[in-house]
PDB file of C-alpha atoms and ligand atoms in Angstrom:
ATOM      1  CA  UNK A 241      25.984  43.435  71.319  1.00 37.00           C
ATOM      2  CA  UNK A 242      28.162  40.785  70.480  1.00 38.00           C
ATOM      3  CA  UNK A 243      30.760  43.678  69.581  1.00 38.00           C
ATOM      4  CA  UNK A 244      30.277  45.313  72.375  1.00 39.00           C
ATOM      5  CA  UNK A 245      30.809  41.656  74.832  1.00 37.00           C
ATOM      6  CA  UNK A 246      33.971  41.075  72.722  1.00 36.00           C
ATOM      7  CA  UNK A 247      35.422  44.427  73.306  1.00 33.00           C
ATOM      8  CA  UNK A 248      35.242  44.505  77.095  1.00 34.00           C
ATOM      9  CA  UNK A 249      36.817  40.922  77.277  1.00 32.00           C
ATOM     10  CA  UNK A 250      40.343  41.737  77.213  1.00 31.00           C
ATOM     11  CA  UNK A 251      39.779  43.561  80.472  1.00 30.00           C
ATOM     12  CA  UNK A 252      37.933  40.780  82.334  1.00 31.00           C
ATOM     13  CA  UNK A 253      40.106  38.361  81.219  1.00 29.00           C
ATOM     14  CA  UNK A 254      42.722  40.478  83.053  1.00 28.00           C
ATOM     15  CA  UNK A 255      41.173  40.948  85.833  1.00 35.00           C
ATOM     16  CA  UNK A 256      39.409  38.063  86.594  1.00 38.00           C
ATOM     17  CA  UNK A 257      36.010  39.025  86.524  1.00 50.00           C
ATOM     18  CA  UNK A 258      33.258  36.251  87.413  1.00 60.00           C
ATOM     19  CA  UNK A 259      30.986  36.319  85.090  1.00 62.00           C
ATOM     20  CA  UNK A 260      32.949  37.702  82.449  1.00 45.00           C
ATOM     21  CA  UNK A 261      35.361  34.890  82.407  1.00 45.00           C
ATOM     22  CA  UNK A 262      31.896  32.806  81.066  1.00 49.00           C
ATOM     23  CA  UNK A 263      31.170  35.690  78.449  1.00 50.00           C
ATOM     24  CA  UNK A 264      34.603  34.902  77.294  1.00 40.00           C
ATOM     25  CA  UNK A 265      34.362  31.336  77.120  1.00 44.00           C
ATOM     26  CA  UNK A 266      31.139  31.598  75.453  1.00 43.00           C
ATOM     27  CA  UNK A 267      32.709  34.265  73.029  1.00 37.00           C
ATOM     28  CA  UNK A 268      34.924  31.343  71.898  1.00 35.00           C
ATOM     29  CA  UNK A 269      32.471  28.773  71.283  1.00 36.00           C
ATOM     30  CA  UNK A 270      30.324  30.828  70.000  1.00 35.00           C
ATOM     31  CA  UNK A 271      33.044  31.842  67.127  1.00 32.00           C
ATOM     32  CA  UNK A 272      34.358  27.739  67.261  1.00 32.00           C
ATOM     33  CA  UNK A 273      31.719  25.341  68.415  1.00 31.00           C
ATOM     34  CA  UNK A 274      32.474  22.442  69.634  1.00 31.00           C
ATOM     35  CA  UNK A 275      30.717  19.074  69.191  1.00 31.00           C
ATOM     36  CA  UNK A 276      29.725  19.521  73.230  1.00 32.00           C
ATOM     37  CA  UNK A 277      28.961  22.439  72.679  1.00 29.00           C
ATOM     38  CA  UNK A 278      26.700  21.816  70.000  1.00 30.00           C
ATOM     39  CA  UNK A 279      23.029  20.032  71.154  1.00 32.00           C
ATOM     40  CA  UNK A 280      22.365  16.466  70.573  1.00 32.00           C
ATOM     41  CA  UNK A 281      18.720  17.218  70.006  1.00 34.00           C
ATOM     42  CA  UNK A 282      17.984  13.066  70.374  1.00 37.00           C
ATOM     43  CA  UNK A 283      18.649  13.256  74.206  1.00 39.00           C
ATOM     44  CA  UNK A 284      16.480  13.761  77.217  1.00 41.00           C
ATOM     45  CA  UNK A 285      17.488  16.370  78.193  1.00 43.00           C
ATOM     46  CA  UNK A 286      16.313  18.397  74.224  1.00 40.00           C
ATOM     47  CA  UNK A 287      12.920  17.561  75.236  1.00 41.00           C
ATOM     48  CA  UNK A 288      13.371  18.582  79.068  1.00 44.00           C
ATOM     49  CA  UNK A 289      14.327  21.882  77.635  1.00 47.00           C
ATOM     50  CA  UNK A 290      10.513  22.589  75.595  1.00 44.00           C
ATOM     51  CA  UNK A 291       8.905  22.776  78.339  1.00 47.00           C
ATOM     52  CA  UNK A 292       7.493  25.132  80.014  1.00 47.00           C
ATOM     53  CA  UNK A 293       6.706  26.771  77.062  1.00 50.00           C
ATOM     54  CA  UNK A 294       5.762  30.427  77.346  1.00 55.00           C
ATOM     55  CA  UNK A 295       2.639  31.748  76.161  1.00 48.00           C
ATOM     56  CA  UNK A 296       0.455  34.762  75.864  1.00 40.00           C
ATOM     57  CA  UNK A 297      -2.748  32.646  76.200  1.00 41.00           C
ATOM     58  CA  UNK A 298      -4.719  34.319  79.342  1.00 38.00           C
ATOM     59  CA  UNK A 299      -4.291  32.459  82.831  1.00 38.00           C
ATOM     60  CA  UNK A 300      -8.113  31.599  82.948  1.00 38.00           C
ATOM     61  CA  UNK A 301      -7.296  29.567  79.917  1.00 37.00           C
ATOM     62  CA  UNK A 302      -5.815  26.508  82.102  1.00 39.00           C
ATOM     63  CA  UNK A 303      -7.249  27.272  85.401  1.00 37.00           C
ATOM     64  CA  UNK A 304      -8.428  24.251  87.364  1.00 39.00           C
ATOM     65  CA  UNK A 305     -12.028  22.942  86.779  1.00 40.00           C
ATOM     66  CA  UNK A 306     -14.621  24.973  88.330  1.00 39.00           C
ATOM     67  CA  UNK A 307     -15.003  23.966  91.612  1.00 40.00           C
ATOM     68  CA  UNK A 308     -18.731  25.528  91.463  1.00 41.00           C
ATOM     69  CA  UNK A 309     -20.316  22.973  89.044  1.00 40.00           C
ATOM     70  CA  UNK A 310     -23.078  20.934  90.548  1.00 39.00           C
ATOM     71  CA  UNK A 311     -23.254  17.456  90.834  1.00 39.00           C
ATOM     72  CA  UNK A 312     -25.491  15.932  88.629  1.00 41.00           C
ATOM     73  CA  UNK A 313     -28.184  13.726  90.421  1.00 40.00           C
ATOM     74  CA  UNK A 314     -28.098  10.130  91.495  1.00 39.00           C
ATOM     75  CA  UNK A 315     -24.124  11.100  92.300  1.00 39.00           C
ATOM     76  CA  UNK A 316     -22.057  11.122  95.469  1.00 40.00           C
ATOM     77  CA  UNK A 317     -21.392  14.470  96.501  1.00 41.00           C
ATOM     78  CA  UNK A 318     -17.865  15.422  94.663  1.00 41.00           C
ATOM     79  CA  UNK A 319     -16.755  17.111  97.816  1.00 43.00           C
ATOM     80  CA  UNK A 320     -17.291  14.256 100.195  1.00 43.00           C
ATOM     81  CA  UNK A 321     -14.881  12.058  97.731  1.00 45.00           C
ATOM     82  CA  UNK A 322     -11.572  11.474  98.633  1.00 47.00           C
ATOM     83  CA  UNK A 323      -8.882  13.800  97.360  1.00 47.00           C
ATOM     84  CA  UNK A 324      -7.048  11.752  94.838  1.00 51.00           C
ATOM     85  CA  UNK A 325      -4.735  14.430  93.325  1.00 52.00           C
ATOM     86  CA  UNK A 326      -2.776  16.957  94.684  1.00 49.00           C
ATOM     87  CA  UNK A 327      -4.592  20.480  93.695  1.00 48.00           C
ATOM     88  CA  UNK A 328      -3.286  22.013  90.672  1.00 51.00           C
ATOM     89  CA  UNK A 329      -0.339  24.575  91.125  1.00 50.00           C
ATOM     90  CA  UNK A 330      -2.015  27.977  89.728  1.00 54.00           C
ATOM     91  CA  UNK A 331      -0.969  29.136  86.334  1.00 64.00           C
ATOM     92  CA  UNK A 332       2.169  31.360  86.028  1.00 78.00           C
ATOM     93  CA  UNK A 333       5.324  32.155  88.147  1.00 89.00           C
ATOM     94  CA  UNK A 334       5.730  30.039  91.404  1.00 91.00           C
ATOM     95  CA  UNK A 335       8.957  28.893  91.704  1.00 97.00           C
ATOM     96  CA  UNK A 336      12.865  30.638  91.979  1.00 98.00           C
ATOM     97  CA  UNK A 337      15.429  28.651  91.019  1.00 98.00           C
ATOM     98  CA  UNK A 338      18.433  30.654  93.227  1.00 98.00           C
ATOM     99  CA  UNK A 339      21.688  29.675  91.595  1.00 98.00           C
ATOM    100  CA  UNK A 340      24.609  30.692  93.897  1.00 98.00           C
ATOM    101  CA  UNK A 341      27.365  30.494  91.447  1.00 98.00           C
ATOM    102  CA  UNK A 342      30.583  28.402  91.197  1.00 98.00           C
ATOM    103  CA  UNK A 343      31.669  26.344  94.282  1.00 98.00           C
ATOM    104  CA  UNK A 344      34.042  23.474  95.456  1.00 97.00           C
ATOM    105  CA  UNK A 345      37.021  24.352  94.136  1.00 96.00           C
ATOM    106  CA  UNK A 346      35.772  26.733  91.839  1.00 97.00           C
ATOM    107  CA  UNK A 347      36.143  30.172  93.905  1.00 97.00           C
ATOM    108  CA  UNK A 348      35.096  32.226  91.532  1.00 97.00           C
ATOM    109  CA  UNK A 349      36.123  36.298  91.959  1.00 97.00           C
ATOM    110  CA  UNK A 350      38.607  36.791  94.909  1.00 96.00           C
ATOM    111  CA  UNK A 351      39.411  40.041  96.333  1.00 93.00           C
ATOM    112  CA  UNK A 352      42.606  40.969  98.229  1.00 84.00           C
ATOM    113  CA  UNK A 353      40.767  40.978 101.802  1.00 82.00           C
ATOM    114  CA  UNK A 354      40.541  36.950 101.043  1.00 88.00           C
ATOM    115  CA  UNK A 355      36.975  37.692  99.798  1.00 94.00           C
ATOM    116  CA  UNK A 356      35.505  34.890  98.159  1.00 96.00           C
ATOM    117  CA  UNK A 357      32.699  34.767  95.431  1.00 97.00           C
ATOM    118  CA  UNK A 358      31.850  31.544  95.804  1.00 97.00           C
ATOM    119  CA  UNK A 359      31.588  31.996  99.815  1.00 97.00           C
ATOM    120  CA  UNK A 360      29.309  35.852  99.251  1.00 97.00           C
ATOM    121  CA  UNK A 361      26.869  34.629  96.695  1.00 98.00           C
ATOM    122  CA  UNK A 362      25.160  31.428  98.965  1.00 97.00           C
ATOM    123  CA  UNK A 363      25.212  34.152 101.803  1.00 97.00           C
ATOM    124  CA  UNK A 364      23.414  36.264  99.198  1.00 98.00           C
ATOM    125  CA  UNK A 365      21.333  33.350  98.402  1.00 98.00           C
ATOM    126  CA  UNK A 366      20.013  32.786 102.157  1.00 98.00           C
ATOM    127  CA  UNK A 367      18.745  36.424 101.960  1.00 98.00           C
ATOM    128  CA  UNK A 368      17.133  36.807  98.322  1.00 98.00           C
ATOM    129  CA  UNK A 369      15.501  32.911  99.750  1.00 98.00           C
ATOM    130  CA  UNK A 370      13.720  34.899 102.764  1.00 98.00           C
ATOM    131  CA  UNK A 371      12.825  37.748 100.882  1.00 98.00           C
ATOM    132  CA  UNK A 372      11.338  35.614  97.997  1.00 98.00           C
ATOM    133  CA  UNK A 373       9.414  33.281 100.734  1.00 98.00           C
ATOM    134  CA  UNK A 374       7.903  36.519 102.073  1.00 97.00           C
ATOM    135  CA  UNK A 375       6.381  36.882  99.317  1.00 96.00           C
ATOM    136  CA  UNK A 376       4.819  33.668  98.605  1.00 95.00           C
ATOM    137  CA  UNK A 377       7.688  31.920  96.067  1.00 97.00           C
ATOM    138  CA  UNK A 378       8.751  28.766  96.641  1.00 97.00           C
ATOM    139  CA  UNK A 379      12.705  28.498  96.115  1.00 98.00           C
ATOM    140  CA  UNK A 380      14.518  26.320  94.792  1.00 98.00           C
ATOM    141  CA  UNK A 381      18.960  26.766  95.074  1.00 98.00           C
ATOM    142  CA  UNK A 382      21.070  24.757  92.963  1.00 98.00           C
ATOM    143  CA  UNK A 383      23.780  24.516  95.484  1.00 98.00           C
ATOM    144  CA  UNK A 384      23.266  24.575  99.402  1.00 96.00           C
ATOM    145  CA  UNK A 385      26.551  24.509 100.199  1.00 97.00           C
ATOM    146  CA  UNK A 386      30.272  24.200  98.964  1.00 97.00           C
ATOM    147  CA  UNK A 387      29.478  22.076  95.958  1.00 96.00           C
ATOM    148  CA  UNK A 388      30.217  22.816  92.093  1.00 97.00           C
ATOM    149  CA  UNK A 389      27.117  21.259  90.326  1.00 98.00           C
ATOM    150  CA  UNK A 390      27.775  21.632  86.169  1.00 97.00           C
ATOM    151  CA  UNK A 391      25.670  24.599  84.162  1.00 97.00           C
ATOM    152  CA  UNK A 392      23.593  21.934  82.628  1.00 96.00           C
ATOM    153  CA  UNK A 393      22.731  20.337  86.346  1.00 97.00           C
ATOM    154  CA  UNK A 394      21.946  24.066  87.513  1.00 98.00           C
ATOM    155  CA  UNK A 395      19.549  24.471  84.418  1.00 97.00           C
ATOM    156  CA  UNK A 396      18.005  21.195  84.922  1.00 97.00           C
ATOM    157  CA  UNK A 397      16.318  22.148  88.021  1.00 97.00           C
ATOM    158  CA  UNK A 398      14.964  25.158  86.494  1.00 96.00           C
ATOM    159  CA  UNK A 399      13.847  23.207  83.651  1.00 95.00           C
ATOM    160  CA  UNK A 400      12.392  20.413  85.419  1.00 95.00           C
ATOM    161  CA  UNK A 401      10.012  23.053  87.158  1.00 93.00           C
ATOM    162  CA  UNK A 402       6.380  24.507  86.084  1.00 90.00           C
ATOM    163  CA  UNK A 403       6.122  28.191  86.432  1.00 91.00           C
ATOM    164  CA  UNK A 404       9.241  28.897  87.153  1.00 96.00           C
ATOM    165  CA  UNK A 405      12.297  31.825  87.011  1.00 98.00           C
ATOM    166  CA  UNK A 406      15.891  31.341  87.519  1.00 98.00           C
ATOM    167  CA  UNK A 407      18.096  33.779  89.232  1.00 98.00           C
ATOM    168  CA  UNK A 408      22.176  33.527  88.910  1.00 98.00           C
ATOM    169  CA  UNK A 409      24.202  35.494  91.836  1.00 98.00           C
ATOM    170  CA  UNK A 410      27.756  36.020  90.827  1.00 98.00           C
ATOM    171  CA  UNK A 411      29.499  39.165  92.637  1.00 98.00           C
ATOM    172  CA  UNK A 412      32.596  40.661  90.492  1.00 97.00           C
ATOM    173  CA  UNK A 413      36.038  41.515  90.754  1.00 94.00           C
ATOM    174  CA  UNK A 414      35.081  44.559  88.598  1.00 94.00           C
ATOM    175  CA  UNK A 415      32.414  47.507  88.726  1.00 95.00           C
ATOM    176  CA  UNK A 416      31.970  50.636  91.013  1.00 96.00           C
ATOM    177  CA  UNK A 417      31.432  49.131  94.626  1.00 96.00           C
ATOM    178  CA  UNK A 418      28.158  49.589  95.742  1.00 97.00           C
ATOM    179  CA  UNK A 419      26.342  49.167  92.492  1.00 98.00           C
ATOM    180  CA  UNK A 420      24.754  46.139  90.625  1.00 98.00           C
ATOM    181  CA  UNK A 421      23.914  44.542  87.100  1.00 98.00           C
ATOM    182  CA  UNK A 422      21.574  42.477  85.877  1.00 98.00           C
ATOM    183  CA  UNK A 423      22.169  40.452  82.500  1.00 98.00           C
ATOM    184  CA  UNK A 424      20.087  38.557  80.320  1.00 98.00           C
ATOM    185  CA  UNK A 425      20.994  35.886  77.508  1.00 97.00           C
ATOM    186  CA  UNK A 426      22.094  37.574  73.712  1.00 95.00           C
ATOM    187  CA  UNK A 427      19.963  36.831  71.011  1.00 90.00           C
ATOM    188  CA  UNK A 428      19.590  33.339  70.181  1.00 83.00           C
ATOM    189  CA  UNK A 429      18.586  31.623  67.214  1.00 74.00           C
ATOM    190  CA  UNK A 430      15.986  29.105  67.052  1.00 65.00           C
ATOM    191  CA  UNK A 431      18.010  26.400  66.187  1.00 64.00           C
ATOM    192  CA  UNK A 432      14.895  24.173  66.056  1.00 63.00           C
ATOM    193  CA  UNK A 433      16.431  20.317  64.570  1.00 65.00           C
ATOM    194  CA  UNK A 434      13.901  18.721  62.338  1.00 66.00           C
ATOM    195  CA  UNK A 435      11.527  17.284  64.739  1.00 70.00           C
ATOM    196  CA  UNK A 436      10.836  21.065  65.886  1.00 70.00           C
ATOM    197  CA  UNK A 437      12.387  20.108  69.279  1.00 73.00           C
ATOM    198  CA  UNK A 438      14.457  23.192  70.958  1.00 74.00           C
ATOM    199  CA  UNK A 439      18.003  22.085  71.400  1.00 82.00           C
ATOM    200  CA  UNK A 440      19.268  22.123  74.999  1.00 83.00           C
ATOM    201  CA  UNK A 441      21.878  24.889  74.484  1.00 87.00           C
ATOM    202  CA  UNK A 442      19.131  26.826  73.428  1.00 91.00           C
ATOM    203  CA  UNK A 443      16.621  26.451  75.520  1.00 94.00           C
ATOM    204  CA  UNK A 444      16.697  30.211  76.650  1.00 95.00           C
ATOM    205  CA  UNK A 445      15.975  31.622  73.336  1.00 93.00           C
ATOM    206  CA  UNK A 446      11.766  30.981  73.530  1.00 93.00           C
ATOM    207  CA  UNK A 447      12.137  32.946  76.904  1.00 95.00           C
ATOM    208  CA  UNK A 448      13.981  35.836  75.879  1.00 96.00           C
ATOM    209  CA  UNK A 449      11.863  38.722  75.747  1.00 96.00           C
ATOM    210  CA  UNK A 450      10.323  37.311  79.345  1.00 97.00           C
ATOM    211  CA  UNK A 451      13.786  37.008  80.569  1.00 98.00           C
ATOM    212  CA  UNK A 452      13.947  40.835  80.041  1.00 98.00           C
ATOM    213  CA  UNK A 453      11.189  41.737  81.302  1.00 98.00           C
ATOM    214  CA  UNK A 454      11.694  40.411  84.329  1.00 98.00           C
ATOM    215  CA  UNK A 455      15.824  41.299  84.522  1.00 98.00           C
ATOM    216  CA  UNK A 456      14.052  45.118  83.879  1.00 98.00           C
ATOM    217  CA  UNK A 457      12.068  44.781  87.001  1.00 98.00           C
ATOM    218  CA  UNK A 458      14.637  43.315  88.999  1.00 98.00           C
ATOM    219  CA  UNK A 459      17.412  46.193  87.529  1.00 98.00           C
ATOM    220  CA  UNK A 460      15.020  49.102  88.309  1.00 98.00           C
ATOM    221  CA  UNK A 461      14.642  48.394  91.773  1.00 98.00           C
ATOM    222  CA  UNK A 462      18.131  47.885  92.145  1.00 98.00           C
ATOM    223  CA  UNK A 463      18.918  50.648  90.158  1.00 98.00           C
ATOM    224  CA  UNK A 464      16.439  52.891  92.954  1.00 98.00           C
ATOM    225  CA  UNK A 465      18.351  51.137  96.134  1.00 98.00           C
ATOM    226  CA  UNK A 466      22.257  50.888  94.479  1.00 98.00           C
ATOM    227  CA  UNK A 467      22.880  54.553  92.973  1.00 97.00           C
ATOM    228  CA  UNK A 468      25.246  54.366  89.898  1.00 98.00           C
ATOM    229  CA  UNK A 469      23.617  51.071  88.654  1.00 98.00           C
ATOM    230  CA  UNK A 470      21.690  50.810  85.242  1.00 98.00           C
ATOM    231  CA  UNK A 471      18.656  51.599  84.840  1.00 97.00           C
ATOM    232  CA  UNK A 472      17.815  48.623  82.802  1.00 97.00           C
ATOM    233  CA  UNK A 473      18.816  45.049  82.134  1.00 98.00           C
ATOM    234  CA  UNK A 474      21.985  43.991  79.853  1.00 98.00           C
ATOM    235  CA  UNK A 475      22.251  41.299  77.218  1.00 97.00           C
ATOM    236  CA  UNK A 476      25.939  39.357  77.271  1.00 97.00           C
ATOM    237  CA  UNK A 477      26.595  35.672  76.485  1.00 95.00           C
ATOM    238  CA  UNK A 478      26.281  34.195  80.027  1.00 96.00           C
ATOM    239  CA  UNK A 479      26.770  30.602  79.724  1.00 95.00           C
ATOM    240  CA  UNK A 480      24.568  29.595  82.682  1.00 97.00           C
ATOM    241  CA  UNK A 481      21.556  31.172  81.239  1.00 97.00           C
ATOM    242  CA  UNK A 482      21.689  29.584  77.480  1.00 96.00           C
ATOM    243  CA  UNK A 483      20.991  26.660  78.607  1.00 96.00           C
ATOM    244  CA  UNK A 484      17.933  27.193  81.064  1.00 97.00           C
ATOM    245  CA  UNK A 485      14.051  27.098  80.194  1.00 95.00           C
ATOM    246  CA  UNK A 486      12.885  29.351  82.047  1.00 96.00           C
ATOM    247  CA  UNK A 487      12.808  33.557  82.335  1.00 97.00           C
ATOM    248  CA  UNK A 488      16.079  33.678  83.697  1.00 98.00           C
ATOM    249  CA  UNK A 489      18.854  36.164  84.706  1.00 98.00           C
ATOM    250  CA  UNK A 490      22.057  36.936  86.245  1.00 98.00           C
ATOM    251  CA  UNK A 491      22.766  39.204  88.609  1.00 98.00           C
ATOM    252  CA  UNK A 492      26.019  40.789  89.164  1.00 98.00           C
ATOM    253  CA  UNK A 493      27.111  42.927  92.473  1.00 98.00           C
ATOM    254  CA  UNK A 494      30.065  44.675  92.378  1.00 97.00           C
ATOM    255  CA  UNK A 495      32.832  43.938  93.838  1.00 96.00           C
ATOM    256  CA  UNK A 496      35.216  41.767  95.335  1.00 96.00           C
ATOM    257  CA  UNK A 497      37.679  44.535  95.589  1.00 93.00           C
ATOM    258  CA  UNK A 498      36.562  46.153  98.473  1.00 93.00           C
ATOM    259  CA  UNK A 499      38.526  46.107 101.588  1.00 89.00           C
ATOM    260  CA  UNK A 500      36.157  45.349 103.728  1.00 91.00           C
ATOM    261  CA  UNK A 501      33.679  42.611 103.244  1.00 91.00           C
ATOM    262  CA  UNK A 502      31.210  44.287 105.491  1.00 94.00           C
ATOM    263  CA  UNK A 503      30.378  46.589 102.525  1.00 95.00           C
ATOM    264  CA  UNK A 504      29.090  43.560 100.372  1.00 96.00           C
ATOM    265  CA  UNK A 505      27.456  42.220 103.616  1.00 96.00           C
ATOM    266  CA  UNK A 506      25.435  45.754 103.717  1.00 97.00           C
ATOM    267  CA  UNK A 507      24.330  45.261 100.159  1.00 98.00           C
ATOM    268  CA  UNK A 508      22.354  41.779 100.420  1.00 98.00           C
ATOM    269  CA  UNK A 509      19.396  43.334 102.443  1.00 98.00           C
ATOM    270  CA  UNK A 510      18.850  45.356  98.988  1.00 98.00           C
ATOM    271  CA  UNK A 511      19.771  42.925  96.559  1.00 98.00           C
ATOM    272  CA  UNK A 512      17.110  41.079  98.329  1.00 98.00           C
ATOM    273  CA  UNK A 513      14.756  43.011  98.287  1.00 98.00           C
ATOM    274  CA  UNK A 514      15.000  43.865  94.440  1.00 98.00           C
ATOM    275  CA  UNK A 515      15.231  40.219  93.528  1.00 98.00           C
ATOM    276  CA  UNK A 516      11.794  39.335  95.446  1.00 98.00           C
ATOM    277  CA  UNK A 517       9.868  42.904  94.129  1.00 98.00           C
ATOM    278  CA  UNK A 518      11.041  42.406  90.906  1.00 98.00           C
ATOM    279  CA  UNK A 519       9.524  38.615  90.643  1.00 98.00           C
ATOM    280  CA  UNK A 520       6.464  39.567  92.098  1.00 97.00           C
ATOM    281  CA  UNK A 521       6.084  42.556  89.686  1.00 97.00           C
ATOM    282  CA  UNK A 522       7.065  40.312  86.996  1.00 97.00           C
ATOM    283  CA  UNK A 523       4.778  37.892  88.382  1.00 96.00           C
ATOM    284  CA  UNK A 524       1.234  38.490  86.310  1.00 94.00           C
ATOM    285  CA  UNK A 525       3.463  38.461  82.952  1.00 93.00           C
ATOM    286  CA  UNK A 526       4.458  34.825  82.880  1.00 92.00           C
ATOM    287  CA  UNK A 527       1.335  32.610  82.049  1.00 84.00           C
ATOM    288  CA  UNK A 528       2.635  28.954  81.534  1.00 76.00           C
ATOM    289  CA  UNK A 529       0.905  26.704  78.161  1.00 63.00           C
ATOM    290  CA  UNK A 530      -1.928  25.068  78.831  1.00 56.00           C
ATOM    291  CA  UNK A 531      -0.127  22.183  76.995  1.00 53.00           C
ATOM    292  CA  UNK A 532       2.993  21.678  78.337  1.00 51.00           C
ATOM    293  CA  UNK A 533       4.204  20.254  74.526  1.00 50.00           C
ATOM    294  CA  UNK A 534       2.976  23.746  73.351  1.00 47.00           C
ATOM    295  CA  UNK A 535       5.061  25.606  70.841  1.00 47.00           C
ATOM    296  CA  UNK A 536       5.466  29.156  72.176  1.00 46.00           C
TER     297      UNK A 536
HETATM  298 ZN1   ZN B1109      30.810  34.631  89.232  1.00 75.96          ZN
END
């Protein structure tokens, strides 16, 4: 795969390709890692990234007391006492993290009809938000507006979150117009330091096979509403998604280059609409730890 990333990056580079340009940087530091680069397991934000931990445990394994158990006699009734905790969130995928990518001065892809990345994706965002809410998700955007929060800030919010997925919108200068990609992290390794924590810029790697599995769900039903699109999710280094704890994928619509902006406009009904059926199909496979310091 890695092969495969490093042979198409001449041509992005050229051409200016969103999300490429990030599989390029990460080519580099993946060949010539820095010491930012690298984790500093010691900080906060090493342990942030445990957790959630995956799991195949069943759901039933962490659900919420049983709200059927009697009271035992010479008690107050349980359900006349005051409410002193929120109720528990139910196991397993509630949250979308939306991340419209790049902002403030970073425009990301720009066509020739003054067609702005940066500008389509939070427009995409506002659509994929509805969809999801239809559907019962809560969501969750890293940017609302023209700001430029770092990859690490983006992740955090995903990582900060029980039960939750994280979805990257980036629309590129390349690929047939009218078609779509979804991508999932390469292969990481473990990179466990010696106190078994995960380091931060590899907090993706314990949610790999759950990242494809859900990018699958999300790529077939684009794949059935954007003819010409895989038929299945992608692995490239994306930079944004190393670094999150959480199922996560990015999803690429092509392109920039058309002439009329109306076209991409036309697509975000669909995109929608594949982002919220895929994470409700994915939806049963994601059962969080019943300890949250749980080793997946
Ligand atoms: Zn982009």
């Amino acid at each position: 795969m890695g092969n495969r990333v490093r042979g198409l990056l001449p041509k992005y580079i050229l051409t200016g390709a969103c999300l490429a340009v990030l599989l390029s940087a990460i080519g580099s530091l993946r060949a010539h890692p820095t010491p930012s680069e690298l984790a500093a397991p010691s900080s906060p934000k090493a342990r942030q990234a445990q957790q959630p931990s995956p799991t195949s445990q069943p759901a039933t394994s962490q659900a919420p007391a049983s709200p059927a158990a009697p009271p035992s006699p010479g008690t107050t009734s349980p359900s006349a006492a005051p409410q002193t905790t929120p109720p528990a969130q139910p196991a397993g995928l509630n949250v979308v993290v939306l991340d419209p990518a790049h902002g403030g001065t970073d425009l990301g892809a720009r066509g020739t009809g003054g067609i702005r990345e940066s500008e389509i994706v939070l427009e995409f965002a506002a659509q994929i938000r509805t969809a999801l809410e239809s559907l019962g998700f809560q969501v969750m955007q890293t940017r609302q507006g023209n700001q430029n929060p770092s990859f690490d800030d983006r992740s955090a919010i995903a990582n900060a979150q029980r039960g939750a997925v994280f979805v990257t919108l980036h629309i590129a200068s390349t690929g047939m117009p009218g078609t779509a990609r979804v991508y999932v992290m390469t292969d990481l390794p473990p990179g466990n330091d010696a106190t078994g924590l995960i380091s931060w810029d590899r907090a993706q790697a314990p949610f790999l096979s759950l990242s494809r599995k859900f990018g699958d769900y999300v790529q077939g039903f684009l794949a059935q509403r954007f003819k010409g699109s895989p038929n299945t999710v992608q692995a490239a280094a994306v930079r944004q998604l190393r670094t999150t704890a959480a199922p996560a994928i990015a999803v690429e619509v092509s392109s920039v280059a058309v002439e009329d902006r109306a076209a991409l406009d036309r697509m975000a009904p669909g995109v929608a609409d594949a982002i919220a059926r895929g994470a409700s199909a994915f939806r049963p496979s994601y059962v969080i730890a019943a300890n949250p310091g749980e080793r997946p």
